[in-house]
Every structure is written in structure tokens, then in C-alpha cells.
Amino acid sequence: MSAAASALTHPLLTAFRASKPAFGAWLTLPGFLAARTAAAASPHLSWVVIDCEHGATALQPGAAESVHAIAGLGPAAPSTIVRIPATGACADGSAGWQIKYVLDAGAKGVLVPMVSTAAQAASVVAAARFPPQGVRGFGNPFTQLAWGPAGEVSPADYLARANASVLVLVQIETRAGVDNLDSILSVDGLDGVFIGPYDLSLSLGFPAPAPDPHPEVETVIQRILAASHAKGKKCAIYCTSGAQSARRAKEGFDMINVTSDSGAMAESIARNLAEAAGDAGQGAKGFSY
């Protein structure tokens, strides 16, 4: 059986295989009800990132609770990707326990920030794959419950199919990551790279996007996109609005963040109160996350 045939499907994986842009949202607020509410907000939502790096959700049990709450929405629920707290300096495998927690929770993929070398990327991949492709351990009794209704996906099914189903993504957001891009993209088992335009801008000596990046940073972003596709990898990027996301989709990005839960909540409250108060000048969007 081929890897494609044996994979457990989920929306982001389906979009990747169809080469269609997949829109998502960033979850920064804690609590499974907040996560479930955001995940159910739109039929256009293919994925969510549960942010355990800069967001307020803890790896354990917070991420697991959010993953299972979202999975409870049914087979069309957005794919859950968890960003771990550990940054890229994990070539020695020291971040492996965080990746294990995330995937044991039933997440459909893992995102590791600030990966700057091929060795770091290879370490991430190894921690996310069962042998012989990696070194991930097996034994969590709850994982398969987030991949299908009870009894539909057994522990043995998950073990046999996880390597073809779990997505492994690393963030390119440092000068070293850009310098080592070709070797990072050459790592077997890596599904794609995610551009973090804020830290990338700062690392390159430019201000953070407000809302668009500096033209010189934009040149680097386009180079990352082209290099990713040349290596057969997916390329993702963080945006802060629907209009910005639509432009990125036209440029060929595969995975595009459109908004965040906290940002959308604050923006909606501000806009509606401004309308109620007759404040036509309220709502201009500059720096945001």
C-alpha cells in the first residue's frame, strides 16, 4: 500500500496533496472552548495552529484538550497543528519530548520555531516519525481518538499510518535559516517550511511588518517560496488579514494564516463599537499579530 493510500486524511493534508491553498487561523487564547469556537467559525478554515510558544496554551494538558475539542467537531474539523515552545536549537534531540507530547495529544502536525540548520530540521523530523523513519515512541492511549470516532481508528491503525499522515513543519525566521535554506529543504521527511515574517524581519535588521514586510524582506520571502517549491516542499506564511492572505494565495503559498483568535476578537469589538459610536476613523490597521 502506498503512503498516500495509507494516510489518515485531514483537511490540511488533503489541500497539500491537491496543491490548493489552505487558509488557517492562529489560536493564542487558552481553553478548549475558545479553541473549539474558533475552529467552528468558518467552512473555509482548513487548519489551526495552537500556539504554545507565544500563546497562552500550555503543552500539557492544554494543547491536548484543545486538540480533542476540535476533533470533536467531526471529520471536517480543521487540522490541528501545535507550535511547541522550544526554538530551533534542538539538534541534540532535547526538544523531542515536546514533539512527543504534541503528537501523542493527537495533533495532525507539529510546528517548530526558529529552525536554522539542517541538523535541527532532521532532529525535528526524527522526533515526529515512528521507526524506521524516526525515533518517536508509541504508547499513548488517547492519540487515535483525535483521528476518528471511537473504534474507527485503532492504536494499531494509527501506528501504521501516522508517518504518512502527520505533518512536520519548521519555521524559517532567522538569518541563519535563510543562509541554510537549501540544506534545510533537503531534509527527508520534512513537509514544509513556515515563514515567520515578524522574527525574520527583525533578524534581518528591519522593522516588523505593519502590516506588510519591508521590500528587502519581501525579496527574501519570495526566495524562500521559490526554493521550497523547487525542492518539492510546501511553503507557509503568517498573514493578519483576508486581503493580505488572498494576495499570498495568488503568489503560490500553500498554507496561509489569515487571522488570530485574539486579533479577530479585538478587531471585531473595536470595529462594532466604532460603528455604534459613529467613529468613522476607527479601525485602521497597522502593526498587528
PDB file of C-alpha atoms in Angstrom:
ATOM      1  CA  MET A   1       0.000   0.000   0.000  1.00  0.00           C
ATOM      2  CA  SER A   2       1.360   3.422  -0.904  1.00  0.00           C
ATOM      3  CA  ALA A   3       1.960   6.140   1.672  1.00  0.00           C
ATOM      4  CA  ALA A   4      -0.770   8.239   0.072  1.00  0.00           C
ATOM      5  CA  ALA A   5      -3.279   5.379   0.213  1.00  0.00           C
ATOM      6  CA  SER A   6      -2.444   4.515   3.807  1.00  0.00           C
ATOM      7  CA  ALA A   7      -2.608   8.055   5.174  1.00  0.00           C
ATOM      8  CA  LEU A   8      -5.287   9.128   7.623  1.00  0.00           C
ATOM      9  CA  THR A   9      -6.834  12.132   5.925  1.00  0.00           C
ATOM     10  CA  HIS A  10      -7.370  15.610   7.348  1.00  0.00           C
ATOM     11  CA  PRO A  11      -8.060  18.947   5.625  1.00  0.00           C
ATOM     12  CA  LEU A  12      -4.537  20.370   5.529  1.00  0.00           C
ATOM     13  CA  LEU A  13      -3.038  17.138   4.226  1.00  0.00           C
ATOM     14  CA  THR A  14      -5.785  16.958   1.594  1.00  0.00           C
ATOM     15  CA  ALA A  15      -5.072  20.528   0.480  1.00  0.00           C
ATOM     16  CA  PHE A  16      -1.343  19.845   0.299  1.00  0.00           C
ATOM     17  CA  ARG A  17      -1.871  16.798  -1.885  1.00  0.00           C
ATOM     18  CA  ALA A  18      -4.252  18.702  -4.149  1.00  0.00           C
ATOM     19  CA  SER A  19      -1.830  21.669  -4.354  1.00  0.00           C
ATOM     20  CA  LYS A  20      -4.558  24.034  -3.198  1.00  0.00           C
ATOM     21  CA  PRO A  21      -4.001  26.955  -0.802  1.00  0.00           C
ATOM     22  CA  ALA A  22      -5.088  26.147   2.732  1.00  0.00           C
ATOM     23  CA  PHE A  23      -6.270  29.006   4.952  1.00  0.00           C
ATOM     24  CA  GLY A  24      -5.922  28.863   8.712  1.00  0.00           C
ATOM     25  CA  ALA A  25      -6.057  30.750  11.995  1.00  0.00           C
ATOM     26  CA  TRP A  26      -3.710  31.194  14.947  1.00  0.00           C
ATOM     27  CA  LEU A  27      -5.010  30.250  18.389  1.00  0.00           C
ATOM     28  CA  THR A  28      -3.373  32.242  21.179  1.00  0.00           C
ATOM     29  CA  LEU A  29      -6.109  32.130  23.825  1.00  0.00           C
ATOM     30  CA  PRO A  30      -6.209  29.295  26.366  1.00  0.00           C
ATOM     31  CA  GLY A  31      -9.117  26.950  26.880  1.00  0.00           C
ATOM     32  CA  PHE A  32     -10.746  24.210  24.837  1.00  0.00           C
ATOM     33  CA  LEU A  33     -13.996  26.142  24.388  1.00  0.00           C
ATOM     34  CA  ALA A  34     -12.137  29.079  22.828  1.00  0.00           C
ATOM     35  CA  ALA A  35     -10.295  26.683  20.523  1.00  0.00           C
ATOM     36  CA  ARG A  36     -13.449  24.801  19.526  1.00  0.00           C
ATOM     37  CA  THR A  37     -15.370  28.038  18.893  1.00  0.00           C
ATOM     38  CA  ALA A  38     -12.639  29.407  16.625  1.00  0.00           C
ATOM     39  CA  ALA A  39     -12.303  26.094  14.780  1.00  0.00           C
ATOM     40  CA  ALA A  40     -16.038  26.039  14.045  1.00  0.00           C
ATOM     41  CA  ALA A  41     -16.156  29.646  12.815  1.00  0.00           C
ATOM     42  CA  SER A  42     -15.838  29.128   9.053  1.00  0.00           C
ATOM     43  CA  PRO A  43     -16.090  26.391   6.409  1.00  0.00           C
ATOM     44  CA  HIS A  44     -13.032  27.982   4.760  1.00  0.00           C
ATOM     45  CA  LEU A  45     -10.818  27.085   7.725  1.00  0.00           C
ATOM     46  CA  SER A  46      -8.530  24.173   6.816  1.00  0.00           C
ATOM     47  CA  TRP A  47      -6.243  24.290   9.845  1.00  0.00           C
ATOM     48  CA  VAL A  48      -5.477  25.996  13.124  1.00  0.00           C
ATOM     49  CA  VAL A  49      -2.210  26.450  14.946  1.00  0.00           C
ATOM     50  CA  ILE A  50      -2.434  26.031  18.712  1.00  0.00           C
ATOM     51  CA  ASP A  51       0.387  28.323  19.770  1.00  0.00           C
ATOM     52  CA  CYS A  52       2.284  27.025  22.777  1.00  0.00           C
ATOM     53  CA  GLU A  53       5.297  29.254  22.062  1.00  0.00           C
ATOM     54  CA  HIS A  54       3.904  32.786  22.332  1.00  0.00           C
ATOM     55  CA  GLY A  55       0.267  31.913  23.066  1.00  0.00           C
ATOM     56  CA  ALA A  56      -1.255  31.178  26.462  1.00  0.00           C
ATOM     57  CA  THR A  57      -1.948  27.450  25.997  1.00  0.00           C
ATOM     58  CA  ALA A  58       0.258  25.024  27.898  1.00  0.00           C
ATOM     59  CA  LEU A  59       1.627  21.935  26.179  1.00  0.00           C
ATOM     60  CA  GLN A  60       0.107  19.623  28.776  1.00  0.00           C
ATOM     61  CA  PRO A  61      -2.805  19.322  29.246  1.00  0.00           C
ATOM     62  CA  GLY A  62      -3.873  22.487  27.398  1.00  0.00           C
ATOM     63  CA  ALA A  63      -2.866  21.554  23.858  1.00  0.00           C
ATOM     64  CA  ALA A  64      -4.283  18.037  24.240  1.00  0.00           C
ATOM     65  CA  GLU A  65      -7.619  19.364  25.469  1.00  0.00           C
ATOM     66  CA  SER A  66      -7.852  21.799  22.559  1.00  0.00           C
ATOM     67  CA  VAL A  67      -6.868  19.139  20.005  1.00  0.00           C
ATOM     68  CA  HIS A  68      -9.587  16.774  21.194  1.00  0.00           C
ATOM     69  CA  ALA A  69     -12.205  19.533  21.489  1.00  0.00           C
ATOM     70  CA  ILE A  70     -11.591  20.470  17.857  1.00  0.00           C
ATOM     71  CA  ALA A  71     -11.543  16.832  16.730  1.00  0.00           C
ATOM     72  CA  GLY A  72     -14.989  16.502  18.296  1.00  0.00           C
ATOM     73  CA  LEU A  73     -16.372  18.779  15.572  1.00  0.00           C
ATOM     74  CA  GLY A  74     -16.200  15.806  13.207  1.00  0.00           C
ATOM     75  CA  PRO A  75     -14.233  14.650  10.155  1.00  0.00           C
ATOM     76  CA  ALA A  76     -14.327  18.094   8.527  1.00  0.00           C
ATOM     77  CA  ALA A  77     -12.772  19.762  11.569  1.00  0.00           C
ATOM     78  CA  PRO A  78      -9.722  21.890  10.798  1.00  0.00           C
ATOM     79  CA  SER A  79      -6.371  20.146  11.097  1.00  0.00           C
ATOM     80  CA  THR A  80      -4.722  20.895  14.421  1.00  0.00           C
ATOM     81  CA  ILE A  81      -1.079  21.938  14.249  1.00  0.00           C
ATOM     82  CA  VAL A  82       0.703  22.696  17.525  1.00  0.00           C
ATOM     83  CA  ARG A  83       3.629  25.089  17.745  1.00  0.00           C
ATOM     84  CA  ILE A  84       5.909  23.923  20.528  1.00  0.00           C
ATOM     85  CA  PRO A  85       7.700  26.315  22.918  1.00  0.00           C
ATOM     86  CA  ALA A  86      11.204  25.060  22.114  1.00  0.00           C
ATOM     87  CA  THR A  87      13.063  27.040  19.491  1.00  0.00           C
ATOM     88  CA  GLY A  88      15.274  25.556  16.797  1.00  0.00           C
ATOM     89  CA  ALA A  89      18.396  24.835  18.815  1.00  0.00           C
ATOM     90  CA  CYS A  90      17.379  21.219  19.285  1.00  0.00           C
ATOM     91  CA  ALA A  91      19.735  19.277  17.031  1.00  0.00           C
ATOM     92  CA  ASP A  92      20.642  17.168  20.071  1.00  0.00           C
ATOM     93  CA  GLY A  93      17.044  15.990  20.357  1.00  0.00           C
ATOM     94  CA  SER A  94      16.361  17.945  23.538  1.00  0.00           C
ATOM     95  CA  ALA A  95      13.011  19.189  22.195  1.00  0.00           C
ATOM     96  CA  GLY A  96      11.863  15.663  21.339  1.00  0.00           C
ATOM     97  CA  TRP A  97       9.726  15.369  24.452  1.00  0.00           C
ATOM     98  CA  GLN A  98       7.708  18.422  23.395  1.00  0.00           C
ATOM     99  CA  ILE A  99       7.101  16.958  19.943  1.00  0.00           C
ATOM    100  CA  LYS A 100       6.094  13.675  21.600  1.00  0.00           C
ATOM    101  CA  TYR A 101       3.571  15.456  23.836  1.00  0.00           C
ATOM    102  CA  VAL A 102       2.036  17.266  20.846  1.00  0.00           C
ATOM    103  CA  LEU A 103       1.675  14.214  18.628  1.00  0.00           C
ATOM    104  CA  ASP A 104       0.580  11.940  21.476  1.00  0.00           C
ATOM    105  CA  ALA A 105      -2.174  14.513  22.067  1.00  0.00           C
ATOM    106  CA  GLY A 106      -3.460  13.694  18.587  1.00  0.00           C
ATOM    107  CA  ALA A 107      -2.312  16.806  16.733  1.00  0.00           C
ATOM    108  CA  LYS A 108      -2.245  16.456  12.964  1.00  0.00           C
ATOM    109  CA  GLY A 109       1.141  18.130  12.819  1.00  0.00           C
ATOM    110  CA  VAL A 110       3.872  19.961  14.657  1.00  0.00           C
ATOM    111  CA  LEU A 111       5.450  23.364  14.016  1.00  0.00           C
ATOM    112  CA  VAL A 112       8.896  24.156  15.436  1.00  0.00           C
ATOM    113  CA  PRO A 113      10.013  27.788  15.563  1.00  0.00           C
ATOM    114  CA  MET A 114      13.388  29.297  14.609  1.00  0.00           C
ATOM    115  CA  VAL A 115      14.941  26.292  12.903  1.00  0.00           C
ATOM    116  CA  SER A 116      18.218  27.470  11.391  1.00  0.00           C
ATOM    117  CA  THR A 117      20.143  24.365  10.286  1.00  0.00           C
ATOM    118  CA  ALA A 118      19.570  21.068   8.523  1.00  0.00           C
ATOM    119  CA  ALA A 119      20.662  19.227  11.681  1.00  0.00           C
ATOM    120  CA  GLN A 120      17.913  20.925  13.665  1.00  0.00           C
ATOM    121  CA  ALA A 121      15.331  20.126  10.989  1.00  0.00           C
ATOM    122  CA  ALA A 122      16.470  16.481  10.849  1.00  0.00           C
ATOM    123  CA  SER A 123      16.150  16.232  14.636  1.00  0.00           C
ATOM    124  CA  VAL A 124      12.587  17.552  14.459  1.00  0.00           C
ATOM    125  CA  VAL A 125      11.648  15.062  11.734  1.00  0.00           C
ATOM    126  CA  ALA A 126      13.164  12.144  13.643  1.00  0.00           C
ATOM    127  CA  ALA A 127      11.214  13.032  16.789  1.00  0.00           C
ATOM    128  CA  ALA A 128       7.951  13.169  14.813  1.00  0.00           C
ATOM    129  CA  ARG A 129       8.259   9.851  12.922  1.00  0.00           C
ATOM    130  CA  PHE A 130       7.957   6.294  14.191  1.00  0.00           C
ATOM    131  CA  PRO A 131      10.815   3.895  13.326  1.00  0.00           C
ATOM    132  CA  PRO A 132      12.327   3.236  10.905  1.00  0.00           C
ATOM    133  CA  GLN A 133      11.862   6.813   9.641  1.00  0.00           C
ATOM    134  CA  GLY A 134      12.439   8.282  13.106  1.00  0.00           C
ATOM    135  CA  VAL A 135      12.681   7.659  16.821  1.00  0.00           C
ATOM    136  CA  ARG A 136       9.199   8.548  18.082  1.00  0.00           C
ATOM    137  CA  GLY A 137       7.940   6.306  20.845  1.00  0.00           C
ATOM    138  CA  PHE A 138       4.495   4.681  20.852  1.00  0.00           C
ATOM    139  CA  GLY A 139       2.096   4.047  23.717  1.00  0.00           C
ATOM    140  CA  ASN A 140      -0.332   6.914  24.395  1.00  0.00           C
ATOM    141  CA  PRO A 141      -3.876   5.529  24.887  1.00  0.00           C
ATOM    142  CA  PHE A 142      -5.641   8.695  23.670  1.00  0.00           C
ATOM    143  CA  THR A 143      -3.911   9.630  20.418  1.00  0.00           C
ATOM    144  CA  GLN A 144      -6.108   7.730  17.968  1.00  0.00           C
ATOM    145  CA  LEU A 145      -9.274   9.190  19.493  1.00  0.00           C
ATOM    146  CA  ALA A 146      -8.416  12.549  17.893  1.00  0.00           C
ATOM    147  CA  TRP A 147      -8.097  10.925  14.452  1.00  0.00           C
ATOM    148  CA  GLY A 148     -11.570   9.444  14.156  1.00  0.00           C
ATOM    149  CA  PRO A 149     -14.651   8.261  16.056  1.00  0.00           C
ATOM    150  CA  ALA A 150     -14.096   5.686  18.777  1.00  0.00           C
ATOM    151  CA  GLY A 151     -13.432   2.313  17.214  1.00  0.00           C
ATOM    152  CA  GLU A 152     -12.812   3.689  13.724  1.00  0.00           C
ATOM    153  CA  VAL A 153      -9.073   4.245  14.170  1.00  0.00           C
ATOM    154  CA  SER A 154      -7.359   1.712  16.405  1.00  0.00           C
ATOM    155  CA  PRO A 155      -3.966   2.194  18.055  1.00  0.00           C
ATOM    156  CA  ALA A 156      -2.530  -0.267  15.513  1.00  0.00           C
ATOM    157  CA  ASP A 157      -4.066   1.724  12.641  1.00  0.00           C
ATOM    158  CA  TYR A 158      -2.548   4.934  13.940  1.00  0.00           C
ATOM    159  CA  LEU A 159       0.872   3.364  14.407  1.00  0.00           C
ATOM    160  CA  ALA A 160       0.847   2.007  10.862  1.00  0.00           C
ATOM    161  CA  ARG A 161      -0.361   5.206   9.214  1.00  0.00           C
ATOM    162  CA  ALA A 162       0.913   8.119  11.310  1.00  0.00           C
ATOM    163  CA  ASN A 163       4.163   8.626   9.390  1.00  0.00           C
ATOM    164  CA  ALA A 164       2.147   9.254   6.225  1.00  0.00           C
ATOM    165  CA  SER A 165      -0.391  11.463   7.982  1.00  0.00           C
ATOM    166  CA  VAL A 166       1.378  13.702  10.495  1.00  0.00           C
ATOM    167  CA  LEU A 167       2.764  16.937   9.043  1.00  0.00           C
ATOM    168  CA  VAL A 168       6.174  18.212  10.119  1.00  0.00           C
ATOM    169  CA  LEU A 169       6.820  21.917   9.604  1.00  0.00           C
ATOM    170  CA  VAL A 170       9.679  24.169  10.703  1.00  0.00           C
ATOM    171  CA  GLN A 171       9.804  27.935  10.785  1.00  0.00           C
ATOM    172  CA  ILE A 172      12.292  29.949   8.755  1.00  0.00           C
ATOM    173  CA  GLU A 173      12.611  33.189  10.680  1.00  0.00           C
ATOM    174  CA  THR A 174      16.331  33.768  11.254  1.00  0.00           C
ATOM    175  CA  ARG A 175      19.208  34.952   9.094  1.00  0.00           C
ATOM    176  CA  ALA A 176      20.905  31.585   9.613  1.00  0.00           C
ATOM    177  CA  GLY A 177      17.752  29.800   8.494  1.00  0.00           C
ATOM    178  CA  VAL A 178      17.805  31.776   5.253  1.00  0.00           C
ATOM    179  CA  ASP A 179      21.510  31.103   4.756  1.00  0.00           C
ATOM    180  CA  ASN A 180      20.980  27.359   5.303  1.00  0.00           C
ATOM    181  CA  LEU A 181      17.679  27.174   3.439  1.00  0.00           C
ATOM    182  CA  ASP A 182      18.821  24.771   0.718  1.00  0.00           C
ATOM    183  CA  SER A 183      20.126  22.191   3.181  1.00  0.00           C
ATOM    184  CA  ILE A 184      17.038  22.513   5.416  1.00  0.00           C
ATOM    185  CA  LEU A 185      14.763  21.924   2.437  1.00  0.00           C
ATOM    186  CA  SER A 186      16.800  18.831   1.548  1.00  0.00           C
ATOM    187  CA  VAL A 187      15.879  17.043   4.807  1.00  0.00           C
ATOM    188  CA  ASP A 188      13.857  13.897   4.086  1.00  0.00           C
ATOM    189  CA  GLY A 189      10.526  13.719   5.866  1.00  0.00           C
ATOM    190  CA  LEU A 190      10.145  17.475   6.243  1.00  0.00           C
ATOM    191  CA  ASP A 191       6.807  18.510   4.753  1.00  0.00           C
ATOM    192  CA  GLY A 192       7.434  22.220   4.516  1.00  0.00           C
ATOM    193  CA  VAL A 193       8.638  25.483   5.967  1.00  0.00           C
ATOM    194  CA  PHE A 194       6.625  28.230   7.599  1.00  0.00           C
ATOM    195  CA  ILE A 195       7.816  31.807   7.174  1.00  0.00           C
ATOM    196  CA  GLY A 196       7.574  33.898  10.334  1.00  0.00           C
ATOM    197  CA  PRO A 197       7.708  37.416   8.856  1.00  0.00           C
ATOM    198  CA  TYR A 198       7.999  39.180  12.213  1.00  0.00           C
ATOM    199  CA  ASP A 199      11.102  37.456  13.578  1.00  0.00           C
ATOM    200  CA  LEU A 200      12.521  37.133  10.070  1.00  0.00           C
ATOM    201  CA  SER A 201      12.283  40.905   9.624  1.00  0.00           C
ATOM    202  CA  LEU A 202      13.922  41.570  12.982  1.00  0.00           C
ATOM    203  CA  SER A 203      16.668  39.018  12.325  1.00  0.00           C
ATOM    204  CA  LEU A 204      17.488  40.695   9.017  1.00  0.00           C
ATOM    205  CA  GLY A 205      17.654  44.131  10.643  1.00  0.00           C
ATOM    206  CA  PHE A 206      14.292  45.520   9.536  1.00  0.00           C
ATOM    207  CA  PRO A 207      11.161  46.577  11.451  1.00  0.00           C
ATOM    208  CA  ALA A 208       8.294  44.141  11.899  1.00  0.00           C
ATOM    209  CA  PRO A 209       5.620  44.120   9.169  1.00  0.00           C
ATOM    210  CA  ALA A 210       2.969  46.823   9.563  1.00  0.00           C
ATOM    211  CA  PRO A 211       1.115  45.085   8.016  1.00  0.00           C
ATOM    212  CA  ASP A 212       3.382  44.228   5.043  1.00  0.00           C
ATOM    213  CA  PRO A 213       7.103  43.469   5.349  1.00  0.00           C
ATOM    214  CA  HIS A 214       9.909  45.749   4.212  1.00  0.00           C
ATOM    215  CA  PRO A 215      10.633  45.350   0.466  1.00  0.00           C
ATOM    216  CA  GLU A 216      14.020  43.748   1.152  1.00  0.00           C
ATOM    217  CA  VAL A 217      12.400  41.225   3.490  1.00  0.00           C
ATOM    218  CA  GLU A 218       9.755  40.592   0.828  1.00  0.00           C
ATOM    219  CA  THR A 219      12.540  39.679  -1.601  1.00  0.00           C
ATOM    220  CA  VAL A 220      13.776  37.073   0.879  1.00  0.00           C
ATOM    221  CA  ILE A 221      10.236  35.756   1.395  1.00  0.00           C
ATOM    222  CA  GLN A 222       9.798  35.234  -2.337  1.00  0.00           C
ATOM    223  CA  ARG A 223      13.158  33.454  -2.480  1.00  0.00           C
ATOM    224  CA  ILE A 224      12.058  31.069   0.296  1.00  0.00           C
ATOM    225  CA  LEU A 225       8.814  30.355  -1.575  1.00  0.00           C
ATOM    226  CA  ALA A 226      10.608  29.595  -4.849  1.00  0.00           C
ATOM    227  CA  ALA A 227      13.265  27.442  -3.176  1.00  0.00           C
ATOM    228  CA  SER A 228      10.650  25.436  -1.259  1.00  0.00           C
ATOM    229  CA  HIS A 229       8.707  24.558  -4.371  1.00  0.00           C
ATOM    230  CA  ALA A 230      11.898  23.747  -6.264  1.00  0.00           C
ATOM    231  CA  LYS A 231      12.664  21.161  -3.553  1.00  0.00           C
ATOM    232  CA  GLY A 232       9.132  19.757  -3.539  1.00  0.00           C
ATOM    233  CA  LYS A 233       8.299  21.226  -0.115  1.00  0.00           C
ATOM    234  CA  LYS A 234       5.281  23.248   0.941  1.00  0.00           C
ATOM    235  CA  CYS A 235       5.667  26.888   1.937  1.00  0.00           C
ATOM    236  CA  ALA A 236       3.514  28.614   4.535  1.00  0.00           C
ATOM    237  CA  ILE A 237       3.318  32.196   5.749  1.00  0.00           C
ATOM    238  CA  TYR A 238       1.728  34.189   8.546  1.00  0.00           C
ATOM    239  CA  CYS A 239      -0.702  36.951   7.476  1.00  0.00           C
ATOM    240  CA  THR A 240      -3.002  39.179   9.504  1.00  0.00           C
ATOM    241  CA  SER A 241      -5.931  39.883   7.175  1.00  0.00           C
ATOM    242  CA  GLY A 242      -8.085  38.317   4.496  1.00  0.00           C
ATOM    243  CA  ALA A 243      -6.864  40.732   1.835  1.00  0.00           C
ATOM    244  CA  GLN A 244      -3.219  40.045   2.607  1.00  0.00           C
ATOM    245  CA  SER A 245      -3.903  36.307   2.648  1.00  0.00           C
ATOM    246  CA  ALA A 246      -5.643  36.420  -0.737  1.00  0.00           C
ATOM    247  CA  ARG A 247      -2.540  38.064  -2.240  1.00  0.00           C
ATOM    248  CA  ARG A 248      -0.305  35.378  -0.770  1.00  0.00           C
ATOM    249  CA  ALA A 249      -2.544  32.649  -2.172  1.00  0.00           C
ATOM    250  CA  LYS A 250      -2.206  34.166  -5.641  1.00  0.00           C
ATOM    251  CA  GLU A 251       1.572  34.197  -5.201  1.00  0.00           C
ATOM    252  CA  GLY A 252       1.502  30.432  -4.686  1.00  0.00           C
ATOM    253  CA  PHE A 253       1.816  29.962  -0.934  1.00  0.00           C
ATOM    254  CA  ASP A 254       0.423  26.604   0.161  1.00  0.00           C
ATOM    255  CA  MET A 255      -0.592  27.346   3.756  1.00  0.00           C
ATOM    256  CA  ILE A 256      -1.655  30.832   4.800  1.00  0.00           C
ATOM    257  CA  ASN A 257      -2.581  32.137   8.215  1.00  0.00           C
ATOM    258  CA  VAL A 258      -5.410  34.659   7.877  1.00  0.00           C
ATOM    259  CA  THR A 259      -6.005  35.890  11.409  1.00  0.00           C
ATOM    260  CA  SER A 260      -5.619  35.063  15.091  1.00  0.00           C
ATOM    261  CA  ASP A 261      -8.314  34.462  17.675  1.00  0.00           C
ATOM    262  CA  SER A 262      -7.216  37.336  19.893  1.00  0.00           C
ATOM    263  CA  GLY A 263      -6.635  39.660  16.945  1.00  0.00           C
ATOM    264  CA  ALA A 264     -10.002  38.902  15.355  1.00  0.00           C
ATOM    265  CA  MET A 265     -11.800  39.356  18.661  1.00  0.00           C
ATOM    266  CA  ALA A 266     -10.159  42.708  19.367  1.00  0.00           C
ATOM    267  CA  GLU A 267     -10.682  43.922  15.797  1.00  0.00           C
ATOM    268  CA  SER A 268     -14.352  42.941  15.773  1.00  0.00           C
ATOM    269  CA  ILE A 269     -15.054  44.577  19.135  1.00  0.00           C
ATOM    270  CA  ALA A 270     -13.270  47.777  18.086  1.00  0.00           C
ATOM    271  CA  ARG A 271     -14.999  47.940  14.706  1.00  0.00           C
ATOM    272  CA  ASN A 272     -18.505  47.313  16.015  1.00  0.00           C
ATOM    273  CA  LEU A 273     -18.151  49.757  18.891  1.00  0.00           C
ATOM    274  CA  ALA A 274     -16.777  52.368  16.486  1.00  0.00           C
ATOM    275  CA  GLU A 275     -19.800  51.878  14.228  1.00  0.00           C
ATOM    276  CA  ALA A 276     -22.130  52.181  17.206  1.00  0.00           C
ATOM    277  CA  ALA A 277     -20.412  55.392  18.325  1.00  0.00           C
ATOM    278  CA  GLY A 278     -20.275  56.863  14.820  1.00  0.00           C
ATOM    279  CA  ASP A 279     -16.481  56.915  14.838  1.00  0.00           C
ATOM    280  CA  ALA A 280     -15.686  56.503  11.137  1.00  0.00           C
ATOM    281  CA  GLY A 281     -11.939  56.860  11.696  1.00  0.00           C
ATOM    282  CA  GLN A 282     -11.664  53.824  13.947  1.00  0.00           C
ATOM    283  CA  GLY A 283     -10.417  50.559  12.501  1.00  0.00           C
ATOM    284  CA  ALA A 284      -7.286  51.476  10.529  1.00  0.00           C
ATOM    285  CA  LYS A 285      -4.933  48.511  10.747  1.00  0.00           C
ATOM    286  CA  GLY A 286      -1.197  48.916  11.119  1.00  0.00           C
ATOM    287  CA  PHE A 287       1.051  46.696  13.227  1.00  0.00           C
ATOM    288  CA  SER A 288      -0.867  43.674  14.454  1.00  0.00           C
ATOM    289  CA  TYR A 289      -0.394  39.989  15.220  1.00  0.00           C
TER     290      TYR A 289
END
